[in-house]
JSON list of C-alpha atoms in Angstrom, two decimals:
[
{"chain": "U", "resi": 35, "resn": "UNK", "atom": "CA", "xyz": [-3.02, 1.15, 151.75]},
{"chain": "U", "resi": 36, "resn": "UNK", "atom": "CA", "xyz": [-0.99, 3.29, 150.17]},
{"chain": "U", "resi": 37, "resn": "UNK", "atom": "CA", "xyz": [2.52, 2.04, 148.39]},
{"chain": "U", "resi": 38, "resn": "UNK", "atom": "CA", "xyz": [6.07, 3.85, 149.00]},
{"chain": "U", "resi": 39, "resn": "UNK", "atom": "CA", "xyz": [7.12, 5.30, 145.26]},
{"chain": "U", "resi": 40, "resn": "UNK", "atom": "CA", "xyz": [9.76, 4.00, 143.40]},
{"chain": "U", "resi": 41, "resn": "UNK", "atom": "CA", "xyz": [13.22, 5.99, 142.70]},
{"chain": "U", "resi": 42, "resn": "UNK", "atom": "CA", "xyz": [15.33, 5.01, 140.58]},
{"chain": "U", "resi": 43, "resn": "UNK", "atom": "CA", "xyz": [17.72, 3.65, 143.26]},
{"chain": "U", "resi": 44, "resn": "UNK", "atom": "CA", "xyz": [14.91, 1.83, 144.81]},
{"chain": "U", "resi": 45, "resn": "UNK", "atom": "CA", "xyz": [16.33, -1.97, 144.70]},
{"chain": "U", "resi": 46, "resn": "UNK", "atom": "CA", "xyz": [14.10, -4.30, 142.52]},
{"chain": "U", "resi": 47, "resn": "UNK", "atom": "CA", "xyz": [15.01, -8.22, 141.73]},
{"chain": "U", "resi": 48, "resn": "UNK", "atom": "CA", "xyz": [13.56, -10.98, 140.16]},
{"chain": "U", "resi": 49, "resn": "UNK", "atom": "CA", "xyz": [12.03, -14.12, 141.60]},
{"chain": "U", "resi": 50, "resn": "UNK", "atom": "CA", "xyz": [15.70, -15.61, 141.02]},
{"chain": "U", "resi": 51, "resn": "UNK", "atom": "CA", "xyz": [17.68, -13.02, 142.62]},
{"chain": "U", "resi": 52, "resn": "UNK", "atom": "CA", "xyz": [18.64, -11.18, 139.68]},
{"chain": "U", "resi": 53, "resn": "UNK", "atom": "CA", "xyz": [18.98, -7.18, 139.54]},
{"chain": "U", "resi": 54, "resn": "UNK", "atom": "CA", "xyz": [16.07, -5.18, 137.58]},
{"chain": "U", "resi": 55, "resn": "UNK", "atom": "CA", "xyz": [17.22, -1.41, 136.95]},
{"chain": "U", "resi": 56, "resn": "UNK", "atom": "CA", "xyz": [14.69, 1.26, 135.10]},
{"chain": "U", "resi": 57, "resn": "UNK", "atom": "CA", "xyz": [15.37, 2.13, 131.69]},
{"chain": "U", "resi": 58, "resn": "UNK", "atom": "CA", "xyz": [14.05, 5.83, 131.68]},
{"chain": "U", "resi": 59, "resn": "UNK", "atom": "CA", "xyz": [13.06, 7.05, 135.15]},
{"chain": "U", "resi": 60, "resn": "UNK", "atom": "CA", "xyz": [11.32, 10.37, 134.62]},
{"chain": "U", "resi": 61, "resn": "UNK", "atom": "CA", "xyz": [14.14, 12.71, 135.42]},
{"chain": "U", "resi": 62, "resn": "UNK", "atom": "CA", "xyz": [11.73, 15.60, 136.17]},
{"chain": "U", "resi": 63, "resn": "UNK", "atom": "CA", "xyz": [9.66, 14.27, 139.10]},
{"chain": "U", "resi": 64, "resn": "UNK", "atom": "CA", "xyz": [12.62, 13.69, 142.45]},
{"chain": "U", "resi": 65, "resn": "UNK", "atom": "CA", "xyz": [12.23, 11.66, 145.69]},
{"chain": "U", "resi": 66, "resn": "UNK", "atom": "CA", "xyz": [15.15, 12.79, 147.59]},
{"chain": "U", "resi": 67, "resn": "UNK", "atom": "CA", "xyz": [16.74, 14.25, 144.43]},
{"chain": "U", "resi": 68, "resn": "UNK", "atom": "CA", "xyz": [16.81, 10.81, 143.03]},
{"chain": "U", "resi": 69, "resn": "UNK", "atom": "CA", "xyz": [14.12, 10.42, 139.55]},
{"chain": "U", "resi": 70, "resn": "UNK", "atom": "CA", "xyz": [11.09, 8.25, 140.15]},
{"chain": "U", "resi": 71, "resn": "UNK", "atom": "CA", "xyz": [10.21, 5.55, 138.16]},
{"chain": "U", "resi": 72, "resn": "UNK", "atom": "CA", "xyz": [6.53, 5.58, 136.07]},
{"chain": "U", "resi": 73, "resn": "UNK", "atom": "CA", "xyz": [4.83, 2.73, 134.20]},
{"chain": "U", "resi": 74, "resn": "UNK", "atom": "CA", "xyz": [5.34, 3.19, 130.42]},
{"chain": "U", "resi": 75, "resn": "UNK", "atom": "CA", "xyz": [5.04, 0.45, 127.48]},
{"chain": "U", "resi": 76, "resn": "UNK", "atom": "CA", "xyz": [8.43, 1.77, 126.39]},
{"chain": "U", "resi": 77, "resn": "UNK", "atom": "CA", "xyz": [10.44, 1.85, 129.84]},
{"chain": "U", "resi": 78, "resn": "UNK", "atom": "CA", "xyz": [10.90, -1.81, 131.04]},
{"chain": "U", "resi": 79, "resn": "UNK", "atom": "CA", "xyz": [13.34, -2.29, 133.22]},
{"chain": "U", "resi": 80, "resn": "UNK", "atom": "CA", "xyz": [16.23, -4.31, 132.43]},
{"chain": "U", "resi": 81, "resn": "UNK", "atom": "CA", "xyz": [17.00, -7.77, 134.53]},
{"chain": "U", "resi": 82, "resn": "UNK", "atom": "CA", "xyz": [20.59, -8.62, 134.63]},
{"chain": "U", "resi": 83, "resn": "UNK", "atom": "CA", "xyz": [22.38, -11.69, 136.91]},
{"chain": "U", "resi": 84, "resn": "UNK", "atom": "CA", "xyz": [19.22, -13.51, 136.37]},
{"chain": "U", "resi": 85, "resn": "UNK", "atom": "CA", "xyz": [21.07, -17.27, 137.49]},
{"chain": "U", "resi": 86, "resn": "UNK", "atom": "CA", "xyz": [18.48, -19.43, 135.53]},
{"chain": "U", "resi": 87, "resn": "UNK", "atom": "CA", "xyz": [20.26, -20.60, 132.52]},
{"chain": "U", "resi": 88, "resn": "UNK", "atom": "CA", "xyz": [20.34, -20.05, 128.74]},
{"chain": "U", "resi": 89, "resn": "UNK", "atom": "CA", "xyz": [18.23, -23.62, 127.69]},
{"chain": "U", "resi": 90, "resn": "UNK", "atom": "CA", "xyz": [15.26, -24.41, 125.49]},
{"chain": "U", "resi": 91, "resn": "UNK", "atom": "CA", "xyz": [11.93, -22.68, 126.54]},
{"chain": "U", "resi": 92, "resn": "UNK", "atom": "CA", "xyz": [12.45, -20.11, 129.36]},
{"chain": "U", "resi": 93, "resn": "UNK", "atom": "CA", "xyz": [15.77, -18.98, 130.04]},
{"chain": "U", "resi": 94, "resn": "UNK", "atom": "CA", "xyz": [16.81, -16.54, 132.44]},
{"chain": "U", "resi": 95, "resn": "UNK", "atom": "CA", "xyz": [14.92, -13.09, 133.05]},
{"chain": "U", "resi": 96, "resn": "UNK", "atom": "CA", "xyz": [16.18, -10.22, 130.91]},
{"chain": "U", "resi": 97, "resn": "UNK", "atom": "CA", "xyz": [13.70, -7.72, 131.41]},
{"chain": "U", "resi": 98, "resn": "UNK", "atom": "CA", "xyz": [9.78, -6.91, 132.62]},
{"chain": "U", "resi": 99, "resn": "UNK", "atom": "CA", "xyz": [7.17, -5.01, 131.94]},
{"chain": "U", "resi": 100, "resn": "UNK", "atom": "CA", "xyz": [5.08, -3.10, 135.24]},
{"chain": "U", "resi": 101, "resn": "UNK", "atom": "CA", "xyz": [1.33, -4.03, 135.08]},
{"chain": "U", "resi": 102, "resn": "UNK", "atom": "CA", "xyz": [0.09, -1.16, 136.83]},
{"chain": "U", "resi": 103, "resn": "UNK", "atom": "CA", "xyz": [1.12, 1.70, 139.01]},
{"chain": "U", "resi": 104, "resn": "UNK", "atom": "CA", "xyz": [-0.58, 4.57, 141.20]},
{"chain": "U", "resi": 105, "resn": "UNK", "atom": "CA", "xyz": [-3.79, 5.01, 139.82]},
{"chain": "U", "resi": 106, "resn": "UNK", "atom": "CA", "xyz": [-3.47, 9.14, 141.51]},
{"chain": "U", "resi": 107, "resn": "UNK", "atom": "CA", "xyz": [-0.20, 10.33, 141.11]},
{"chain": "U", "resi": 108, "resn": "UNK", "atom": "CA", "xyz": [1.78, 11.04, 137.62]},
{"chain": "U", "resi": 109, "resn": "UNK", "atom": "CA", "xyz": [4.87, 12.11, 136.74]},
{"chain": "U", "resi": 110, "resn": "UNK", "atom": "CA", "xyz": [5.08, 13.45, 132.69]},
{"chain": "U", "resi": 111, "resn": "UNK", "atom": "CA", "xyz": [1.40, 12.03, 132.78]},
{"chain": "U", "resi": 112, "resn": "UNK", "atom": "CA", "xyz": [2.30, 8.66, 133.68]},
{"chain": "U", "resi": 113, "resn": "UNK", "atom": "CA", "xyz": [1.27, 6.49, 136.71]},
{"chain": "U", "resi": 114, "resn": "UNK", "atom": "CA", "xyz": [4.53, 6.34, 138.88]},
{"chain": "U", "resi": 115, "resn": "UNK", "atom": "CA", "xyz": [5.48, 3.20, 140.26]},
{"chain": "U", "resi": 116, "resn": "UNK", "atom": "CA", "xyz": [4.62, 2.24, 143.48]},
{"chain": "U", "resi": 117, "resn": "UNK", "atom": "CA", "xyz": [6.25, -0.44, 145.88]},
{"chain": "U", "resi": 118, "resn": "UNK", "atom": "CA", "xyz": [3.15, -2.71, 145.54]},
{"chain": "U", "resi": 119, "resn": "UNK", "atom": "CA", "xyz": [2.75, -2.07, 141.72]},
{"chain": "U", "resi": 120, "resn": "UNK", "atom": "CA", "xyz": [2.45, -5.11, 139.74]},
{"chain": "U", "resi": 121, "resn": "UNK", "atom": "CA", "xyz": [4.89, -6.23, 137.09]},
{"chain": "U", "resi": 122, "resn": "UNK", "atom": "CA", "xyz": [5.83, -9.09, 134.83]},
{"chain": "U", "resi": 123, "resn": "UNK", "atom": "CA", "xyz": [9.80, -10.49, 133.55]},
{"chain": "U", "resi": 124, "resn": "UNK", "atom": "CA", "xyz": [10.17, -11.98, 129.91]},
{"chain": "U", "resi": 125, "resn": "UNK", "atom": "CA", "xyz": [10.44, -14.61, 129.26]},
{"chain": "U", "resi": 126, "resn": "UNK", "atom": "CA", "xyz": [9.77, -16.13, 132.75]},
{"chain": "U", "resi": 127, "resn": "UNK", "atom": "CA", "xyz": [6.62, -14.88, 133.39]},
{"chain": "U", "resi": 128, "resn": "UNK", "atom": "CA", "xyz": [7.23, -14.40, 137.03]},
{"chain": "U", "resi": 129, "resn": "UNK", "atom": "CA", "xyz": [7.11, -11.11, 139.08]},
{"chain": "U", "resi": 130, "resn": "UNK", "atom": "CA", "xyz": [9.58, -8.56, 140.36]},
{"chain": "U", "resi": 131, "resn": "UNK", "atom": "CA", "xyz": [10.17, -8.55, 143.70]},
{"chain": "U", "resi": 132, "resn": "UNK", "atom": "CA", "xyz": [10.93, -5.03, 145.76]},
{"chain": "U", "resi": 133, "resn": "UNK", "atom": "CA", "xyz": [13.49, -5.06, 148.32]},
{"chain": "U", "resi": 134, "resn": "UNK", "atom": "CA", "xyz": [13.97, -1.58, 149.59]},
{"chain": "U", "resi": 135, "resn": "UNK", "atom": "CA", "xyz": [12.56, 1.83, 148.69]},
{"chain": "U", "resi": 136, "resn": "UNK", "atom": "CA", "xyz": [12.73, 5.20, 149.70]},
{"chain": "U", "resi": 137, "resn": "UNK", "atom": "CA", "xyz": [10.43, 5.73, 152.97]},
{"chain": "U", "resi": 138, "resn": "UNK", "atom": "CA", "xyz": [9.58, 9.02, 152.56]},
{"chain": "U", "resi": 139, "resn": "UNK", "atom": "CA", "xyz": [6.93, 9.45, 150.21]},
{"chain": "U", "resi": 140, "resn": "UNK", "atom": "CA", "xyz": [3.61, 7.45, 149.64]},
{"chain": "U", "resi": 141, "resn": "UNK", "atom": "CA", "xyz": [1.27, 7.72, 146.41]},
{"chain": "U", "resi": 142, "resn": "UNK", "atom": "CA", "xyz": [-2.09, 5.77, 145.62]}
]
């Protein structure tokens, strides 16, 4: 089934109820004249309010890294980022979770 595309203002957390924000949405490609975001090696998003504290081994989440994304629609060539996409926080390991997205428009 097809996932809802992220925006930029879509809101993302991590499994500890921090925020997670995109570092470069692709400014080019709107959803309600908001930017989507795509899966690139060199766009994580960036975790903050991550609760878990500072301590030897894993501390709190203070960024991740999107698995996957659409595997049919791009934006600047890259897969966009869909509301089932899969992703990964450093240094936790653990997933993001999506909260809300735009409803508008779907992607595969």
């Amino acid at each position: 089934m097809p996932g809802h595309l992220l925006s930029a203002f879509a809101l993302v957390g991590c499994a500890h109820g921090g925020r997670a924000v995109p570092t470069r949405p692709d400014t080019r490609v709107l959803v309600d004249g908001v930017p989507v975001t795509v899966a690139a090696p060199d766009a994580p998003y960036t975790v903050v309010g991550c609760p878990l504290p500072v301590q030897p081994g894993p501390g709190p989440c203070v960024s991740a890294q999107w698995t996957g994304g659409a595997t049919r629609v791009r934006a600047g060539g890259l897969p966009v980022l869909l509301s089932d996409s899969r992703s990964v926080c450093t240094p936790t390991g653990t997933a993001l979770t999506v909260l809300a997205v735009q409803a508008r428009v779907r992607g595969v």
